[in-house]
């Protein structure tokens, strides 16, 4: 969604130790039996030893089989269903034209305990936009400790409620309005940022993934090389977490195939790239929803706008994600279109994070935050039907 002047845009433990103790106890008991047999007679000791060897071999075989069973069971326990519905929590990247801005005036972070209400509603995954200029006030410089500590607290709160954060660099492939890859913002400076981000937060339990850049646009010439540099920078410190890769032209799902074939050349040594697109269903797909809804509005529009992206993923055997989608609450046809889109995405095992929640949106018409008197928004009534649903053991699309 194009930026707004005020908002800045709009498993179980292993049983190996227990098995080792059981085998040690067994060997101890059999050694005692062998000693007693030897004291009785050498012939009986011989026979007893032979029996013990046979029994030991049998037990080793049983132990191997049991070990394989435990390993397979443990692997299956970690192949949990994919969380298909999450939320964007906005605030930390508000007021992009006010840099650095004032905390709790121009930008906001979740208050202590804020995540509890969403966890109670079944939400587990949060995409959390942050601003490069606030985190790193000068290129190649140390991170701003005050802003970084607020991110620390957000990740720790997520871990407290057994939730997980997608950390989103919400900068449109720019730093202080200058495009990454130009002389003003070398690709090496962008890599420096992501290396510092991964080094600081790689051990945080609440961190699930890195969204390495929100909505690149006008960056066709530079973005693939910058994205590869970002991948390499993160992998210096964090080899285990997924990396969400957004595409040129505002990461539009509808226009994805036209602009983003160069991203197929990206390489990740951990093989954990997930391509992340955005879509909105207003007339121009900007997410501003300024024009009145047409009389002939097609409630399958969301499906039609995401299908080119899904088809591209299938064609190239890649995994996908919808990082942003949102609608106003005042039009039933939008709600129906949202329902159709969510059903389509779940059929294809594509996760989505709705845009947006957060306690500082005010009257923002796409907000899914409950009203001040605690009432749920109409968008939540649709979204909640899909929370915790879907039988997907891996991120799709399914063919």
C-alpha positions as a LaTeX table, in Angstrom:
\begin{tabular}{lrrr}
\hline
Residue & $x$ (\AA) & $y$ (\AA) & $z$ (\AA) \\
\hline
Unk1 & 0.00 & 0.00 & 0.00 \\
Unk2 & 1.34 & 3.40 & $-0.96$ \\
Unk3 & 2.53 & 5.50 & 2.01 \\
Unk4 & 0.33 & 8.01 & 3.78 \\
Unk5 & 1.80 & 11.33 & 4.85 \\
Unk6 & 0.95 & 10.82 & 8.53 \\
Unk7 & 1.23 & 7.07 & 8.96 \\
Unk8 & 4.40 & 6.61 & 6.93 \\
Unk9 & 2.28 & 4.35 & 4.70 \\
Unk10 & $-0.78$ & 3.25 & 5.46 \\
Unk11 & 7.97 & $-29.88$ & 20.10 \\
Unk12 & 8.63 & $-32.36$ & 22.66 \\
Unk13 & 12.11 & $-33.05$ & 24.20 \\
Unk14 & 14.28 & $-35.98$ & 22.99 \\
Unk15 & 14.13 & $-39.28$ & 24.90 \\
Unk16 & 17.78 & $-40.10$ & 24.14 \\
Unk17 & 18.94 & $-39.40$ & 27.73 \\
Unk18 & 16.19 & $-41.59$ & 29.20 \\
Unk19 & 17.02 & $-44.45$ & 26.81 \\
Unk20 & 20.72 & $-44.21$ & 27.72 \\
Unk21 & 19.88 & $-44.47$ & 31.43 \\
Unk22 & 17.69 & $-47.53$ & 30.80 \\
Unk23 & 20.45 & $-49.24$ & 28.81 \\
Unk24 & 23.02 & $-48.45$ & 31.51 \\
Unk25 & 20.74 & $-49.88$ & 34.19 \\
Unk26 & 20.20 & $-53.01$ & 32.12 \\
Unk27 & 23.93 & $-53.52$ & 31.60 \\
Unk28 & 24.52 & $-53.04$ & 35.34 \\
Unk29 & 21.95 & $-55.70$ & 36.26 \\
Unk30 & 23.25 & $-58.19$ & 33.69 \\
Unk31 & 26.83 & $-57.73$ & 34.87 \\
Unk32 & 25.73 & $-58.59$ & 38.43 \\
Unk33 & 23.98 & $-61.68$ & 37.14 \\
Unk34 & 27.08 & $-62.72$ & 35.23 \\
Unk35 & 29.24 & $-62.34$ & 38.34 \\
Unk36 & 26.89 & $-64.50$ & 40.36 \\
Unk37 & 26.83 & $-67.14$ & 37.64 \\
Unk38 & 30.66 & $-67.20$ & 37.50 \\
Unk39 & 30.86 & $-67.80$ & 41.24 \\
Unk40 & 28.57 & $-70.85$ & 40.89 \\
Unk41 & 30.50 & $-72.64$ & 38.13 \\
Unk42 & 32.56 & $-71.84$ & 35.07 \\
Unk43 & 30.27 & $-73.91$ & 32.85 \\
Unk44 & 27.19 & $-72.09$ & 34.00 \\
Unk45 & 29.09 & $-68.81$ & 33.69 \\
Unk46 & 29.98 & $-69.68$ & 30.11 \\
Unk47 & 26.41 & $-70.55$ & 29.32 \\
Unk48 & 25.20 & $-67.44$ & 31.14 \\
Unk49 & 27.62 & $-65.22$ & 29.20 \\
Unk50 & 26.43 & $-66.66$ & 25.91 \\
Unk51 & 22.85 & $-66.01$ & 26.95 \\
Unk52 & 23.76 & $-62.47$ & 27.94 \\
Unk53 & 25.47 & $-61.79$ & 24.62 \\
Unk54 & 22.41 & $-63.03$ & 22.78 \\
Unk55 & 20.15 & $-60.99$ & 25.01 \\
Unk56 & 22.36 & $-57.90$ & 24.67 \\
Unk57 & 22.28 & $-58.15$ & 20.87 \\
Unk58 & 18.52 & $-58.49$ & 21.02 \\
Unk59 & 18.24 & $-55.45$ & 23.24 \\
Unk60 & 20.52 & $-53.40$ & 21.00 \\
Unk61 & 18.23 & $-54.22$ & 18.08 \\
Unk62 & 15.22 & $-53.24$ & 20.14 \\
Unk63 & 16.99 & $-50.06$ & 21.20 \\
Unk64 & 17.73 & $-49.12$ & 17.60 \\
Unk65 & 14.12 & $-49.72$ & 16.61 \\
Unk66 & 12.88 & $-47.72$ & 19.59 \\
Unk67 & 15.30 & $-44.92$ & 18.78 \\
Unk68 & 14.06 & $-44.79$ & 15.19 \\
Unk69 & 10.47 & $-44.72$ & 16.41 \\
Unk70 & 11.23 & $-41.86$ & 18.80 \\
Unk71 & 13.08 & $-39.92$ & 16.10 \\
Unk72 & 10.24 & $-40.32$ & 13.62 \\
Unk73 & 7.68 & $-39.37$ & 16.26 \\
Unk74 & 9.68 & $-36.31$ & 17.25 \\
Unk75 & 10.04 & $-35.22$ & 13.62 \\
Unk76 & 6.31 & $-35.60$ & 13.10 \\
Unk77 & 5.61 & $-33.55$ & 16.21 \\
Unk78 & 7.60 & $-30.65$ & 14.76 \\
Unk79 & 5.75 & $-30.85$ & 11.43 \\
Unk80 & 2.92 & $-28.85$ & 12.95 \\
Unk81 & 0.26 & $-27.16$ & 10.91 \\
Unk82 & 1.34 & $-23.84$ & 9.42 \\
Unk83 & $-0.15$ & $-20.74$ & 11.04 \\
Unk84 & $-2.08$ & $-19.26$ & 8.13 \\
Unk85 & $-3.59$ & $-16.08$ & 9.62 \\
Unk86 & $-1.71$ & $-13.34$ & 11.43 \\
Unk87 & $-1.78$ & $-9.57$ & 11.86 \\
Unk88 & 0.32 & $-6.53$ & 11.13 \\
Unk89 & 0.76 & $-4.48$ & 14.31 \\
Unk90 & 1.41 & $-0.91$ & 13.24 \\
Unk91 & 2.94 & 2.01 & 15.13 \\
Unk92 & 6.72 & 1.82 & 15.17 \\
Unk93 & 6.98 & 3.02 & 11.56 \\
Unk94 & 4.32 & 5.76 & 11.78 \\
Unk95 & 5.07 & 9.34 & 10.67 \\
Unk96 & 7.73 & 8.48 & 8.14 \\
Unk97 & 8.17 & 12.16 & 7.30 \\
Unk98 & 9.15 & 12.96 & 10.89 \\
Unk99 & 12.63 & 11.59 & 11.52 \\
Unk100 & 13.56 & 10.56 & 14.10 \\
Unk101 & 10.27 & 11.65 & 15.66 \\
Unk102 & 9.19 & 11.42 & 19.27 \\
Unk103 & 8.17 & 8.13 & 20.91 \\
Unk104 & 4.48 & 8.04 & 21.88 \\
Unk105 & 3.87 & 11.15 & 19.80 \\
Unk106 & 5.01 & 10.30 & 16.28 \\
Unk107 & 5.52 & 6.56 & 16.64 \\
Unk108 & 4.36 & 3.83 & 19.01 \\
Unk109 & 5.23 & 0.37 & 20.28 \\
Unk110 & 2.88 & $-2.20$ & 21.87 \\
Unk111 & 2.25 & $-1.52$ & 25.54 \\
Unk112 & 3.15 & $-4.26$ & 28.04 \\
Unk113 & 0.53 & $-7.02$ & 27.82 \\
Unk114 & $-0.91$ & $-5.75$ & 24.53 \\
Unk115 & $-0.34$ & $-9.07$ & 22.74 \\
Unk116 & $-2.42$ & $-10.95$ & 25.32 \\
Unk117 & $-5.76$ & $-9.97$ & 23.77 \\
Unk118 & $-4.74$ & $-11.18$ & 20.33 \\
Unk119 & $-3.29$ & $-14.41$ & 21.69 \\
Unk120 & $-6.64$ & $-15.01$ & 23.40 \\
Unk121 & $-8.30$ & $-14.63$ & 19.99 \\
Unk122 & $-5.97$ & $-17.24$ & 18.46 \\
Unk123 & $-3.45$ & $-14.94$ & 16.76 \\
Unk124 & 0.12 & $-16.23$ & 16.92 \\
Unk125 & 1.99 & $-14.50$ & 14.09 \\
Unk126 & 2.68 & $-10.77$ & 13.98 \\
Unk127 & 4.29 & $-8.81$ & 11.15 \\
Unk128 & 5.91 & $-5.85$ & 12.87 \\
Unk129 & 7.01 & $-2.86$ & 10.72 \\
Unk130 & 10.02 & $-0.85$ & 11.89 \\
Unk131 & 11.79 & 2.14 & 10.34 \\
Unk132 & 15.41 & 1.98 & 9.19 \\
Unk133 & 16.15 & 5.66 & 9.89 \\
Unk134 & 15.02 & 5.36 & 13.51 \\
Unk135 & 16.88 & 2.11 & 14.08 \\
Unk136 & 20.08 & 3.32 & 12.39 \\
Unk137 & 20.22 & 7.15 & 12.29 \\
Unk138 & 23.31 & 7.15 & 10.04 \\
Unk139 & 24.38 & 4.63 & 7.42 \\
Unk140 & 26.90 & 2.04 & 8.62 \\
Unk141 & 26.56 & 3.36 & 12.17 \\
Unk142 & 25.62 & 1.68 & 15.44 \\
Unk143 & 21.93 & 1.01 & 16.07 \\
Unk144 & 20.00 & 3.58 & 18.09 \\
Unk145 & 19.82 & 1.95 & 21.49 \\
Unk146 & 16.51 & 3.48 & 22.57 \\
Unk147 & 14.65 & 2.31 & 19.46 \\
Unk148 & 16.43 & $-1.06$ & 19.53 \\
Unk149 & 15.43 & $-1.62$ & 23.16 \\
Unk150 & 11.78 & $-1.02$ & 22.23 \\
Unk151 & 12.17 & $-3.76$ & 19.62 \\
Unk152 & 13.78 & $-5.95$ & 22.31 \\
Unk153 & 10.71 & $-5.47$ & 24.48 \\
Unk154 & 8.33 & $-6.25$ & 21.62 \\
Unk155 & 10.12 & $-9.52$ & 20.82 \\
Unk156 & 10.21 & $-10.46$ & 24.49 \\
Unk157 & 6.50 & $-9.76$ & 24.88 \\
Unk158 & 5.80 & $-11.99$ & 21.87 \\
Unk159 & 7.82 & $-14.79$ & 23.46 \\
Unk160 & 5.98 & $-14.28$ & 26.74 \\
Unk161 & 2.68 & $-15.07$ & 25.02 \\
Unk162 & 4.12 & $-17.80$ & 22.80 \\
Unk163 & 3.70 & $-15.63$ & 19.71 \\
Unk164 & 6.16 & $-14.90$ & 16.92 \\
Unk165 & 7.30 & $-11.78$ & 15.10 \\
Unk166 & 8.11 & $-11.16$ & 11.45 \\
Unk167 & 10.45 & $-8.17$ & 11.69 \\
Unk168 & 9.70 & $-5.92$ & 8.72 \\
Unk169 & 12.09 & $-3.22$ & 7.46 \\
Unk170 & 9.33 & $-0.85$ & 6.33 \\
Unk171 & 11.28 & 1.41 & 3.99 \\
Unk172 & 10.21 & 0.90 & 0.36 \\
Unk173 & 13.86 & 0.22 & $-0.69$ \\
Unk174 & 14.83 & 3.70 & 0.49 \\
Unk175 & 16.77 & 5.45 & 3.24 \\
Unk176 & 15.93 & 9.08 & 3.87 \\
Unk177 & 14.04 & 8.99 & 0.55 \\
Unk178 & 17.14 & 7.89 & $-1.38$ \\
Unk179 & 16.99 & 4.61 & $-3.30$ \\
Unk180 & 19.11 & 1.64 & $-2.24$ \\
Unk181 & 21.79 & 0.99 & $-4.87$ \\
Unk182 & 22.45 & 4.63 & $-5.65$ \\
Unk183 & 25.54 & 6.57 & $-4.59$ \\
Unk184 & 23.60 & 8.05 & $-1.66$ \\
Unk185 & 22.62 & 4.62 & $-0.28$ \\
Unk186 & 25.06 & 1.92 & $-1.39$ \\
Unk187 & 23.89 & $-1.68$ & $-1.26$ \\
Unk188 & 26.69 & $-2.29$ & 1.24 \\
Unk189 & 24.98 & 0.12 & 3.68 \\
Unk190 & 21.74 & $-1.85$ & 3.45 \\
Unk191 & 23.67 & $-5.08$ & 4.07 \\
Unk192 & 25.30 & $-3.43$ & 7.09 \\
Unk193 & 21.87 & $-2.75$ & 8.58 \\
Unk194 & 20.64 & $-6.32$ & 8.14 \\
Unk195 & 23.85 & $-7.78$ & 9.51 \\
Unk196 & 23.45 & $-5.69$ & 12.65 \\
Unk197 & 19.76 & $-6.65$ & 12.92 \\
Unk198 & 20.51 & $-10.38$ & 12.68 \\
Unk199 & 23.46 & $-10.17$ & 15.06 \\
Unk200 & 21.36 & $-8.43$ & 17.72 \\
Unk201 & 18.15 & $-10.45$ & 17.53 \\
Unk202 & 19.15 & $-13.90$ & 16.25 \\
Unk203 & 18.72 & $-15.47$ & 19.70 \\
Unk204 & 15.34 & $-13.92$ & 20.50 \\
Unk205 & 12.69 & $-16.61$ & 20.97 \\
Unk206 & 9.97 & $-14.24$ & 19.78 \\
Unk207 & 11.60 & $-13.67$ & 16.38 \\
Unk208 & 10.19 & $-15.89$ & 13.65 \\
Unk209 & 11.39 & $-14.35$ & 10.37 \\
Unk210 & 12.89 & $-11.31$ & 8.67 \\
Unk211 & 10.90 & $-9.37$ & 6.06 \\
Unk212 & 13.99 & $-7.81$ & 4.52 \\
Unk213 & 12.26 & $-4.82$ & 2.86 \\
Unk214 & 8.72 & $-3.56$ & 2.57 \\
Unk215 & 7.32 & $-2.75$ & $-0.90$ \\
Unk216 & 10.33 & $-1.92$ & $-3.08$ \\
Unk217 & 9.30 & 0.29 & $-5.98$ \\
Unk218 & 11.16 & 2.15 & $-8.69$ \\
Unk219 & 14.04 & $-0.15$ & $-7.83$ \\
Unk220 & 13.93 & $-2.65$ & $-10.70$ \\
Unk221 & 17.59 & $-2.05$ & $-11.50$ \\
Unk222 & 18.84 & $-2.40$ & $-7.94$ \\
Unk223 & 16.50 & $-4.54$ & $-5.88$ \\
Unk224 & 17.61 & $-8.08$ & $-6.87$ \\
Unk225 & 21.25 & $-7.31$ & $-6.05$ \\
Unk226 & 20.26 & $-5.53$ & $-2.84$ \\
Unk227 & 18.04 & $-8.45$ & $-1.80$ \\
Unk228 & 20.90 & $-10.90$ & $-2.33$ \\
Unk229 & 23.21 & $-8.71$ & $-0.25$ \\
Unk230 & 20.56 & $-8.63$ & 2.48 \\
Unk231 & 20.21 & $-12.41$ & 2.45 \\
Unk232 & 23.98 & $-12.85$ & 2.70 \\
Unk233 & 24.23 & $-10.33$ & 5.53 \\
Unk234 & 21.59 & $-12.04$ & 7.67 \\
Unk235 & 23.04 & $-15.49$ & 7.04 \\
Unk236 & 26.34 & $-14.42$ & 8.60 \\
Unk237 & 24.61 & $-14.61$ & 11.97 \\
Unk238 & 21.27 & $-16.39$ & 11.56 \\
Unk239 & 21.02 & $-19.52$ & 9.42 \\
Unk240 & 17.73 & $-20.89$ & 10.74 \\
Unk241 & 14.99 & $-18.30$ & 10.27 \\
Unk242 & 12.92 & $-17.77$ & 7.12 \\
Unk243 & 13.55 & $-14.68$ & 4.99 \\
Unk244 & 10.53 & $-12.98$ & 3.43 \\
Unk245 & 11.35 & $-11.40$ & 0.07 \\
Unk246 & 9.05 & $-8.73$ & $-1.29$ \\
Unk247 & 8.98 & $-7.74$ & $-4.93$ \\
Unk248 & 9.26 & $-4.67$ & $-7.10$ \\
Unk249 & 6.22 & $-2.52$ & $-7.91$ \\
Unk250 & 5.04 & $-2.29$ & $-4.31$ \\
Unk251 & 5.16 & $-6.10$ & $-4.03$ \\
Unk252 & 1.86 & $-6.23$ & $-5.93$ \\
Unk253 & 0.50 & $-9.77$ & $-6.19$ \\
Unk254 & $-1.35$ & $-8.93$ & $-9.41$ \\
Unk255 & 1.74 & $-7.51$ & $-11.15$ \\
Unk256 & 4.26 & $-9.86$ & $-9.53$ \\
Unk257 & 5.08 & $-11.97$ & $-12.64$ \\
Unk258 & 5.74 & $-8.86$ & $-14.74$ \\
Unk259 & 8.34 & $-7.35$ & $-12.42$ \\
Unk260 & 9.89 & $-10.08$ & $-10.31$ \\
Unk261 & 11.37 & $-12.90$ & $-12.39$ \\
Unk262 & 14.89 & $-11.58$ & $-11.53$ \\
Unk263 & 14.24 & $-12.62$ & $-7.92$ \\
Unk264 & 14.32 & $-16.25$ & $-9.07$ \\
Unk265 & 18.11 & $-15.91$ & $-9.16$ \\
Unk266 & 18.33 & $-15.26$ & $-5.41$ \\
Unk267 & 20.29 & $-17.85$ & $-3.44$ \\
Unk268 & 19.91 & $-18.72$ & 0.23 \\
Unk269 & 22.35 & $-21.23$ & 1.76 \\
Unk270 & 19.64 & $-22.16$ & 4.26 \\
Unk271 & 17.00 & $-22.60$ & 1.52 \\
Unk272 & 14.37 & $-20.68$ & 3.51 \\
Unk273 & 13.21 & $-17.94$ & 1.15 \\
Unk274 & 9.50 & $-17.09$ & 1.15 \\
Unk275 & 8.23 & $-14.61$ & $-1.43$ \\
Unk276 & 5.80 & $-12.12$ & 0.09 \\
Unk277 & 3.25 & $-10.13$ & $-1.93$ \\
Unk278 & 0.66 & $-7.50$ & $-1.00$ \\
Unk279 & $-2.83$ & $-6.87$ & $-2.33$ \\
Unk280 & $-5.73$ & $-4.53$ & $-1.81$ \\
Unk281 & $-9.07$ & $-4.51$ & $-3.59$ \\
Unk282 & $-9.84$ & $-0.84$ & $-4.07$ \\
Unk283 & $-10.01$ & 0.45 & $-7.63$ \\
Unk284 & $-6.29$ & 1.06 & $-8.10$ \\
Unk285 & $-5.01$ & $-1.50$ & $-5.59$ \\
Unk286 & $-3.28$ & 1.17 & $-3.50$ \\
Unk287 & $-5.07$ & 0.39 & $-0.25$ \\
Unk288 & $-6.31$ & 3.94 & 0.19 \\
Unk289 & $-9.92$ & 3.09 & $-0.69$ \\
Unk290 & $-10.69$ & 6.67 & $-1.69$ \\
Unk291 & $-13.09$ & 5.99 & $-4.57$ \\
Unk292 & $-16.71$ & 4.86 & $-4.03$ \\
Unk293 & $-17.27$ & 1.15 & $-4.60$ \\
Unk294 & $-18.50$ & 0.42 & $-8.11$ \\
Unk295 & $-22.01$ & $-1.00$ & $-8.52$ \\
Unk296 & $-20.64$ & $-3.96$ & $-10.45$ \\
Unk297 & $-17.87$ & $-4.71$ & $-7.93$ \\
Unk298 & $-16.73$ & $-8.33$ & $-8.27$ \\
Unk299 & $-16.45$ & $-10.07$ & $-4.88$ \\
Unk300 & $-13.90$ & $-12.45$ & $-6.44$ \\
Unk301 & $-11.56$ & $-9.52$ & $-7.10$ \\
Unk302 & $-9.18$ & $-10.49$ & $-4.29$ \\
Unk303 & $-8.83$ & $-13.98$ & $-5.73$ \\
Unk304 & $-8.26$ & $-12.58$ & $-9.21$ \\
Unk305 & $-5.59$ & $-10.18$ & $-7.95$ \\
Unk306 & $-3.69$ & $-12.85$ & $-6.00$ \\
Unk307 & $-3.89$ & $-15.60$ & $-8.63$ \\
Unk308 & $-1.01$ & $-14.31$ & $-10.82$ \\
Unk309 & 1.28 & $-14.49$ & $-7.79$ \\
Unk310 & 0.07 & $-17.98$ & $-6.82$ \\
Unk311 & 0.49 & $-19.20$ & $-10.41$ \\
Unk312 & 4.04 & $-17.76$ & $-10.49$ \\
Unk313 & 4.90 & $-19.60$ & $-7.26$ \\
Unk314 & 3.53 & $-22.87$ & $-8.64$ \\
Unk315 & 5.36 & $-22.46$ & $-11.94$ \\
Unk316 & 8.70 & $-21.91$ & $-10.22$ \\
Unk317 & 8.13 & $-24.22$ & $-7.23$ \\
Unk318 & 8.48 & $-21.42$ & $-4.65$ \\
Unk319 & 6.77 & $-20.72$ & $-1.33$ \\
Unk320 & 4.59 & $-17.66$ & $-0.81$ \\
Unk321 & 3.00 & $-15.36$ & 1.73 \\
Unk322 & 0.65 & $-12.38$ & 1.68 \\
Unk323 & 2.18 & $-9.74$ & 3.91 \\
Unk324 & $-0.61$ & $-7.18$ & 3.60 \\
Unk325 & $-4.31$ & $-7.16$ & 2.82 \\
Unk326 & $-6.98$ & $-4.98$ & 4.33 \\
Unk327 & $-10.44$ & $-3.54$ & 3.69 \\
Unk328 & $-12.77$ & $-0.92$ & 5.16 \\
Unk329 & $-15.49$ & $-2.21$ & 7.46 \\
Unk330 & $-18.43$ & $-0.30$ & 6.02 \\
Unk331 & $-19.18$ & $-2.28$ & 2.84 \\
Unk332 & $-20.60$ & $-5.84$ & 2.93 \\
Unk333 & $-19.24$ & $-6.61$ & $-0.56$ \\
Unk334 & $-15.71$ & $-5.94$ & 0.62 \\
Unk335 & $-16.30$ & $-8.36$ & 3.49 \\
Unk336 & $-17.57$ & $-11.00$ & 1.07 \\
Unk337 & $-14.51$ & $-10.47$ & $-1.15$ \\
Unk338 & $-12.26$ & $-10.86$ & 1.90 \\
Unk339 & $-14.01$ & $-14.13$ & 2.79 \\
Unk340 & $-13.49$ & $-15.45$ & $-0.74$ \\
Unk341 & $-9.81$ & $-14.48$ & $-0.70$ \\
Unk342 & $-9.11$ & $-16.10$ & 2.67 \\
Unk343 & $-10.77$ & $-19.34$ & 1.55 \\
Unk344 & $-8.66$ & $-19.37$ & $-1.61$ \\
Unk345 & $-5.42$ & $-18.73$ & 0.29 \\
Unk346 & $-6.14$ & $-21.45$ & 2.84 \\
Unk347 & $-6.88$ & $-23.93$ & 0.07 \\
Unk348 & $-3.38$ & $-23.16$ & $-1.24$ \\
Unk349 & $-1.69$ & $-23.07$ & 2.22 \\
Unk350 & $-0.60$ & $-19.45$ & 1.77 \\
Unk351 & $-0.25$ & $-17.51$ & 5.06 \\
Unk352 & $-1.56$ & $-13.95$ & 5.32 \\
Unk353 & $-1.04$ & $-11.12$ & 7.80 \\
Unk354 & $-3.98$ & $-8.70$ & 7.80 \\
Unk355 & $-3.27$ & $-4.96$ & 7.59 \\
Unk356 & $-3.65$ & $-3.82$ & 10.32 \\
Unk357 & $-4.01$ & $-3.88$ & 14.08 \\
Unk358 & $-2.42$ & $-1.68$ & 16.73 \\
Unk359 & $-3.76$ & 0.62 & 19.41 \\
Unk360 & $-2.70$ & 3.90 & 17.75 \\
Unk361 & $-4.59$ & 3.85 & 14.44 \\
Unk362 & $-7.40$ & 6.11 & 15.55 \\
Unk363 & $-10.12$ & 6.22 & 12.88 \\
Unk364 & $-8.09$ & 4.41 & 10.21 \\
Unk365 & $-10.72$ & 2.57 & 8.17 \\
Unk366 & $-8.70$ & $-0.62$ & 7.60 \\
Unk367 & $-8.01$ & $-1.08$ & 11.32 \\
Unk368 & $-9.10$ & $-4.37$ & 12.85 \\
Unk369 & $-8.38$ & $-3.17$ & 16.37 \\
Unk370 & $-11.41$ & $-3.59$ & 18.68 \\
Unk371 & $-13.33$ & $-0.40$ & 19.42 \\
Unk372 & $-12.76$ & 1.48 & 22.66 \\
Unk373 & $-15.79$ & $-0.22$ & 24.20 \\
Unk374 & $-14.37$ & $-3.66$ & 23.28 \\
Unk375 & $-16.51$ & $-4.49$ & 20.25 \\
Unk376 & $-14.91$ & $-6.46$ & 17.42 \\
Unk377 & $-14.68$ & $-4.91$ & 14.00 \\
Unk378 & $-16.61$ & $-6.45$ & 11.08 \\
Unk379 & $-13.29$ & $-7.45$ & 9.47 \\
Unk380 & $-12.49$ & $-9.61$ & 12.50 \\
Unk381 & $-15.77$ & $-11.49$ & 12.14 \\
Unk382 & $-14.56$ & $-12.68$ & 8.74 \\
Unk383 & $-10.89$ & $-13.16$ & 9.63 \\
Unk384 & $-11.64$ & $-15.10$ & 12.81 \\
Unk385 & $-13.32$ & $-17.88$ & 10.80 \\
Unk386 & $-9.91$ & $-18.78$ & 9.39 \\
Unk387 & $-7.72$ & $-18.31$ & 12.47 \\
Unk388 & $-6.18$ & $-21.61$ & 13.52 \\
Unk389 & $-7.73$ & $-23.39$ & 10.54 \\
Unk390 & $-6.21$ & $-25.09$ & 7.53 \\
Unk391 & $-4.53$ & $-28.48$ & 7.28 \\
Unk392 & $-1.11$ & $-27.43$ & 5.96 \\
Unk393 & 2.18 & $-28.99$ & 7.05 \\
Unk394 & 4.24 & $-26.66$ & 4.83 \\
Unk395 & 3.86 & $-23.21$ & 3.33 \\
Unk396 & 2.26 & $-23.45$ & $-0.09$ \\
Unk397 & 1.05 & $-23.06$ & $-2.64$ \\
Unk398 & $-0.41$ & $-26.50$ & $-3.05$ \\
Unk399 & $-0.67$ & $-27.46$ & $-6.67$ \\
\hline
\end{tabular}
